Amino acid sequence: MKPRFGLQVRFLTLVGIALLVSIVTLAIVLQRQWSMRKEVLELSRHSIQTLVLDRLRDQAKAVGANTAEALVNPLYTFDLEKIGRIVRDVLVQPDVNYVIVYDSSGAIIHDGSDGIASYGQVMTDPLAAPVIKADGLLIQQEGDVFDVSAPVRIGDQRLGGVRIGYSLKSVRRYEDQASAQLADHLAEIGWRYLIAAVILMLLALALGIVISIVMQHSLIRPIRRLAQAAREVEAGNLATNFPERDNNDEVGELVRAFERMTEGIARRDRNIRHIANSDALTGLANRRAFRENLERAIAQSDGAEFALILADIDDFKPINDTWGHDAGDKLLCRFAGRLREVVNSIDELETKPARLGGDEFILIVRLVDDAAAPLRDVLDRLGRNLVAEFSRSTVIDGRTHQFSASFGMAIFPDHGRNAAQLMKAADVAMYSAKNAGKNRYHFHPDS
């Protein structure tokens, strides 16, 4: 007898074939998904690493340049106490391993320790030789350390420099944690959908294919969008919109974690910009911010007049010598505050004072759009108010100090058509006021 090939056998055979095709199809789909998961993990890790390292490099540059600028006066006067304060202020920042201030020959002046045990020792580490020879900001990496160095100059004279070492261990740890978390989330979601797909595959091949499509739609595409958003953040677009942020699953949680990380980076970026453009002592704009503002004012002036006012405290050095640098610093802060009050009291003006360094301050002064009086008349009134204000004594630490200031005024474009000419004109006017007896204001002699 011929074996019977009945309907039941045919059905079971068809079911077996369908199951086999489903298994093979599912295996192919899962293999593709695994490859895509590895691709997403590698892309996410690379994006996180690049983003964090770039931000750390930017932070290192800004802090290095700002610290070098802050060290000019203390290093010139060899004020070890103030150098130590500056070094210790940098040492307490996150991820900073060491801060070294050295002279022009590479000998250590301060390392932030109380006893300065390494004082006078010439730096001999593998990164030291390029640091000593460098004429500008230099960033080097050795192992898990970023070394940023910046020379300290006064004019053309090089006084020495400062080195700041940043540890990359926390960065590596953060990368590993973020990658591990992402991998765990992807693995958890993958296993969840795999079990669902296997169960549904036993019911029907079509339903299994639908589950695979759903899985593709709900997992891989959002992660690819998240990777694209991470690349935009890496490129500097911190205001990017993250996809699927309102999802209540692990992908949504991961997206919100990325969003919080980006907000933290944006806050740090704003803080770095504030530190880079502000004078640490007085809170005014610093020399770098002032030069940018001056160049912008000249470029946008379209021939309209504005003024540059250079202010210098008269006989400031005796106050430092007699009462100490703490009293001098408080006097500088008091001067900055009173300067702001005077310029803000004149409604026709808009200005932002800046500190050039030491006891020198400078203002870019322009008239508001609806000002009726000529610029020269308003400047005369401002000059009289400034001289009157700084003729009054002030009390610091219970002592009454009598001090004054001299002011030099130059007008764009009459006294200069570029930043260097205008600065020189204001400087000449200020020294003219000094030579005329101090405690007064002078316009440039060509006025």
XYZ file of C-alpha atoms in Angstrom:
447
model
C 0.000 0.000 0.000
C 1.106 3.454 -0.753
C 1.549 5.615 2.301
C -1.254 8.001 2.797
C -0.460 11.679 2.454
C -3.585 12.998 4.037
C -4.784 16.474 4.889
C -3.445 16.302 8.432
C 0.042 15.443 7.231
C -0.150 18.090 4.586
C -1.288 20.618 7.163
C 1.479 19.636 9.572
C 3.948 19.718 6.720
C 2.772 23.173 5.721
C 2.900 24.268 9.358
C 6.423 22.858 9.665
C 7.503 24.601 6.471
C 5.835 27.801 7.629
C 7.561 27.527 10.998
C 10.901 26.804 9.354
C 10.487 29.752 6.995
C 9.416 31.895 9.945
C 12.431 30.831 11.985
C 14.808 31.490 9.104
C 13.108 34.799 8.400
C 13.191 35.732 12.061
C 16.844 34.727 12.292
C 17.679 36.959 9.333
C 15.709 39.850 10.817
C 17.318 39.374 14.246
C 20.794 39.224 12.708
C 20.124 42.499 10.901
C 18.792 44.051 14.071
C 21.853 42.898 16.032
C 24.119 44.503 13.445
C 22.133 47.700 13.625
C 22.287 47.590 17.452
C 26.081 47.328 17.336
C 26.191 50.189 14.839
C 24.011 52.343 17.080
C 26.147 51.536 20.143
C 29.369 52.395 18.314
C 27.898 55.582 16.879
C 26.494 56.668 20.248
C 29.778 55.969 22.053
C 31.754 57.886 19.434
C 29.330 60.814 19.567
C 29.434 60.959 23.374
C 33.239 60.704 23.427
C 33.724 63.414 20.798
C 31.181 65.725 22.405
C 32.580 65.422 25.941
C 36.228 65.694 24.831
C 35.499 68.749 22.679
C 33.741 70.469 25.558
C 36.585 69.577 27.931
C 39.108 70.917 25.392
C 37.143 74.168 25.055
C 36.925 74.462 28.825
C 40.665 73.809 29.153
C 41.474 76.502 26.564
C 39.225 79.080 28.214
C 40.450 78.374 31.751
C 44.111 78.280 30.596
C 43.878 81.612 28.786
C 41.895 83.221 31.607
C 44.331 81.947 34.267
C 47.345 83.180 32.262
C 45.738 86.600 31.990
C 44.963 86.656 35.723
C 48.607 85.765 36.512
C 50.184 88.673 34.603
C 50.294 91.181 37.462
C 51.056 88.670 40.294
C 53.851 87.057 38.260
C 55.288 90.440 37.270
C 55.355 91.557 40.926
C 56.284 88.019 42.067
C 53.354 87.959 44.498
C 53.456 84.280 45.572
C 50.427 84.678 47.825
C 48.191 85.919 45.030
C 49.658 83.360 42.604
C 48.793 80.670 45.144
C 45.225 81.925 45.472
C 44.744 81.875 41.713
C 46.278 78.382 41.434
C 44.110 77.006 44.239
C 40.980 78.534 42.691
C 41.700 76.547 39.518
C 42.664 73.362 41.425
C 39.205 73.087 43.011
C 37.526 72.927 39.603
C 36.230 69.506 38.498
C 38.712 67.122 36.803
C 41.756 69.372 37.441
C 44.733 67.218 38.522
C 47.420 69.845 38.811
C 48.221 73.505 38.206
C 51.849 74.627 37.776
C 53.086 78.193 37.399
C 56.619 78.377 35.991
C 59.114 81.032 34.955
C 60.571 81.601 31.485
C 63.244 78.933 32.032
C 60.774 76.249 33.079
C 61.475 76.432 36.817
C 58.408 75.880 39.019
C 57.180 78.959 40.905
C 53.979 77.557 42.420
C 52.101 74.257 42.334
C 49.219 75.086 44.668
C 50.689 73.317 47.697
C 51.195 75.152 50.967
C 54.938 74.566 51.160
C 55.594 74.687 47.386
C 57.941 71.709 47.754
C 58.790 71.786 44.042
C 59.705 75.488 44.014
C 62.687 76.195 41.734
C 62.744 72.724 40.182
C 62.895 72.689 36.390
C 60.052 70.704 34.795
C 61.409 67.458 33.280
C 58.268 65.473 32.488
C 57.750 64.269 28.869
C 55.438 67.190 28.083
C 57.636 69.879 29.649
C 59.952 70.685 26.711
C 57.164 71.722 24.275
C 55.470 73.674 27.089
C 58.615 75.736 27.823
C 59.191 76.493 24.121
C 55.547 77.252 23.232
C 54.730 80.845 22.279
C 50.980 80.418 22.621
C 48.250 78.216 24.044
C 49.285 74.551 23.823
C 47.200 71.433 24.497
C 48.860 68.019 24.804
C 47.565 64.628 25.848
C 49.424 61.851 27.594
C 47.417 58.837 28.646
C 44.378 60.001 30.612
C 45.640 63.573 31.125
C 44.938 66.711 29.087
C 47.758 69.217 29.620
C 46.919 72.808 28.630
C 49.629 75.452 28.918
C 49.616 79.181 28.215
C 52.483 81.675 28.361
C 52.181 84.675 30.668
C 53.330 87.854 28.937
C 53.492 91.518 29.658
C 53.986 93.280 26.377
C 56.698 91.424 24.460
C 58.300 90.123 27.657
C 57.539 86.531 28.573
C 57.300 86.178 32.363
C 56.687 82.433 32.368
C 53.543 80.396 31.996
C 50.896 78.190 33.579
C 50.066 74.506 33.074
C 46.743 72.911 33.948
C 46.298 69.155 33.865
C 42.795 67.716 33.350
C 42.065 64.090 34.184
C 40.180 62.109 31.547
C 39.264 59.326 33.987
C 35.850 60.795 34.742
C 35.297 61.306 31.006
C 36.189 57.651 30.297
C 34.029 56.532 33.200
C 31.118 58.615 31.910
C 31.552 57.164 28.405
C 31.573 53.601 29.783
C 28.528 54.226 31.973
C 26.557 55.883 29.181
C 27.482 53.127 26.705
C 26.703 50.401 29.239
C 23.364 52.004 30.050
C 22.535 52.320 26.355
C 23.589 48.709 25.756
C 21.464 47.505 28.690
C 18.458 49.424 27.463
C 18.887 48.105 23.932
C 19.434 44.551 25.189
C 16.390 44.721 27.460
C 14.184 46.096 24.717
C 15.613 43.566 22.218
C 14.891 40.587 24.474
C 11.390 41.857 25.230
C 10.500 42.129 21.564
C 12.264 38.849 20.755
C 10.067 36.920 23.213
C 6.987 38.632 21.869
C 8.082 37.848 18.305
C 8.670 34.146 19.106
C 5.266 33.815 20.756
C 3.519 35.541 17.925
C 5.505 33.484 15.384
C 3.878 30.326 16.779
C 0.486 31.828 16.000
C 1.192 33.005 12.499
C 4.038 33.946 10.228
C 2.291 37.135 9.150
C 1.859 38.288 12.713
C 5.531 37.650 13.340
C 6.447 39.812 10.362
C 4.155 42.566 11.683
C 5.849 42.387 15.086
C 9.229 42.657 13.378
C 8.056 45.773 11.507
C 6.704 47.249 14.752
C 9.982 46.534 16.441
C 11.846 48.179 13.597
C 9.579 51.216 13.820
C 9.530 51.661 17.590
C 13.189 51.019 18.377
C 15.715 51.434 15.602
C 14.295 54.574 13.997
C 14.096 56.594 17.276
C 17.661 55.601 18.139
C 18.867 56.656 14.712
C 17.100 59.973 15.209
C 18.719 60.257 18.621
C 22.134 59.590 17.087
C 21.470 62.326 14.511
C 20.481 64.714 17.306
C 23.688 63.792 19.152
C 25.703 64.645 16.023
C 23.998 68.029 15.894
C 24.923 68.624 19.538
C 28.481 67.586 18.711
C 28.508 70.210 15.943
C 27.559 72.894 18.500
C 23.774 73.056 18.017
C 22.758 72.792 21.680
C 19.165 73.842 20.910
C 18.371 70.730 18.882
C 15.000 69.019 19.329
C 15.239 65.442 20.560
C 12.815 62.947 18.995
C 10.406 60.738 20.945
C 11.097 62.653 24.191
C 7.509 62.178 25.408
C 7.642 58.373 25.159
C 7.131 56.600 28.475
C 9.369 53.642 27.629
C 13.123 53.088 27.891
C 13.760 54.911 24.615
C 11.926 57.959 25.929
C 13.910 57.725 29.176
C 17.151 57.539 27.206
C 16.131 60.529 25.048
C 15.313 62.573 28.156
C 18.668 61.600 29.655
C 20.401 62.898 26.503
C 18.331 66.069 26.731
C 19.364 66.635 30.359
C 22.998 66.020 29.442
C 22.759 68.600 26.636
C 21.206 71.149 29.002
C 24.100 70.580 31.410
C 26.605 71.081 28.587
C 24.828 74.281 27.563
C 24.996 75.597 31.133
C 28.692 74.792 31.338
C 29.237 76.461 27.958
C 27.512 79.627 29.202
C 29.601 79.545 32.384
C 32.808 79.159 30.398
C 31.866 82.089 28.165
C 31.070 84.196 31.240
C 34.406 83.304 32.854
C 36.288 83.980 29.612
C 34.716 87.431 29.151
C 34.472 88.741 32.732
C 37.012 90.257 35.093
C 37.246 87.908 38.077
C 37.707 90.706 40.632
C 35.216 93.419 39.643
C 32.693 91.523 37.545
C 33.135 93.996 34.689
C 33.931 92.929 31.147
C 37.604 91.967 30.790
C 40.173 93.032 28.206
C 39.203 90.307 25.729
C 35.496 91.168 25.856
C 36.283 94.886 25.585
C 38.404 94.407 22.446
C 35.620 92.380 20.837
C 33.064 95.073 21.766
C 35.322 97.827 20.410
C 35.916 96.037 17.096
C 32.170 95.417 16.821
C 31.360 99.064 17.610
C 33.758 100.257 14.904
C 32.418 97.763 12.338
C 28.783 98.666 13.063
C 29.247 102.423 13.530
C 28.569 103.338 9.889
C 30.445 106.585 10.550
C 28.413 107.501 13.664
C 30.313 109.037 16.572
C 31.065 107.213 19.803
C 33.655 107.811 22.500
C 36.327 105.837 24.278
C 37.074 106.855 27.882
C 40.217 105.518 29.567
C 40.241 105.804 33.380
C 43.241 105.356 35.678
C 43.192 105.621 39.490
C 45.608 108.293 40.693
C 48.366 107.118 43.036
C 46.977 103.603 43.368
C 50.311 101.889 44.057
C 50.853 103.566 47.472
C 47.503 102.175 48.618
C 48.621 98.656 47.717
C 52.035 99.196 49.307
C 50.641 100.733 52.496
C 47.455 98.757 53.186
C 48.074 95.588 51.204
C 46.608 93.988 48.098
C 43.348 93.030 49.807
C 42.608 96.693 50.433
C 43.716 97.471 46.881
C 41.346 94.844 45.491
C 38.460 96.240 47.543
C 39.291 99.727 46.289
C 39.206 98.459 42.695
C 35.794 96.883 43.313
C 34.555 100.101 44.935
C 35.870 102.088 41.968
C 34.095 99.765 39.521
C 30.811 100.086 41.397
C 30.963 103.884 41.563
C 31.950 104.010 37.889
C 28.840 102.031 36.974
C 26.644 104.309 39.093
C 27.915 107.469 37.402
C 27.580 106.274 33.805
C 24.161 104.730 34.488
C 22.909 108.023 35.930
C 23.046 109.726 32.502
C 20.049 108.618 30.463
C 21.434 109.846 27.134
C 24.301 107.323 27.265
C 24.560 103.620 26.781
C 27.822 102.054 27.853
C 29.391 99.063 29.492
C 32.537 99.595 31.582
C 35.439 97.150 31.346
C 38.644 96.588 33.289
C 41.820 96.431 31.216
C 43.939 95.248 34.149
C 45.558 96.715 37.234
C 43.911 100.058 37.995
C 42.969 100.842 34.381
C 39.323 100.894 33.318
C 37.773 101.777 29.970
C 34.334 102.565 28.568
C 32.816 102.574 25.094
C 30.257 105.388 25.201
C 27.540 106.073 22.626
C 24.403 108.180 22.639
C 20.989 106.541 22.735
C 18.905 106.942 19.586
C 16.663 109.712 20.962
C 19.434 111.775 22.612
C 19.013 115.511 21.920
C 22.378 116.852 23.129
C 25.581 116.488 21.065
C 28.019 113.750 22.122
C 30.681 116.272 23.198
C 28.266 118.061 25.575
C 27.138 114.780 27.159
C 30.786 113.698 27.550
C 31.588 117.006 29.301
C 28.770 116.367 31.752
C 29.917 112.778 32.257
C 33.506 113.948 32.832
C 32.415 116.478 35.480
C 30.291 113.856 37.226
C 33.163 111.352 37.218
C 35.672 113.826 38.648
C 33.177 114.926 41.307
C 32.329 111.351 42.257
C 35.933 110.217 42.620
C 36.928 113.339 44.525
C 34.866 112.012 47.419
C 36.574 109.784 49.973
C 35.581 106.187 50.570
C 35.780 103.887 53.597
C 37.414 100.453 53.261
C 37.945 98.180 56.272
C 37.192 101.047 58.607
C 39.779 103.364 57.021
C 38.943 106.463 55.048
C 40.783 106.624 51.724
C 41.010 109.764 49.639
C 41.640 108.886 46.014
C 40.899 110.325 42.634
C 41.076 109.305 38.999
C 42.158 110.759 35.687
C 40.144 110.252 32.514
C 41.152 110.462 28.865
C 38.487 110.822 26.181
C 38.802 110.090 22.457
C 36.041 110.274 19.851
C 35.552 107.991 16.851
C 36.250 108.753 14.020
C 37.907 112.126 14.788
C 40.745 110.693 16.882
C 41.077 107.245 15.358
C 39.442 105.002 12.779
C 40.585 101.679 14.169
C 40.935 100.110 17.606
C 44.674 100.754 17.963
C 44.421 104.427 16.981
C 41.452 105.033 19.258
C 43.131 103.309 22.226
C 46.266 105.374 21.658
C 44.267 108.604 21.473
C 42.466 107.847 24.758
C 45.791 106.953 26.376
C 47.337 110.262 25.248
C 44.333 112.174 26.620
C 44.508 110.330 29.942
C 48.213 111.071 30.406
C 47.501 114.680 29.484
C 45.056 114.758 32.410
C 47.686 113.142 34.654
C 50.333 115.681 33.661
C 47.888 118.548 34.215
C 47.570 117.660 37.895
C 45.387 114.507 37.982
C 41.791 114.317 39.269
C 40.406 115.638 35.974
C 39.362 114.626 32.489
C 40.891 115.660 29.180
C 39.831 115.176 25.596
C 42.421 114.229 23.017
C 44.568 117.321 22.229
C 43.269 117.365 18.617
C 39.716 118.069 19.815
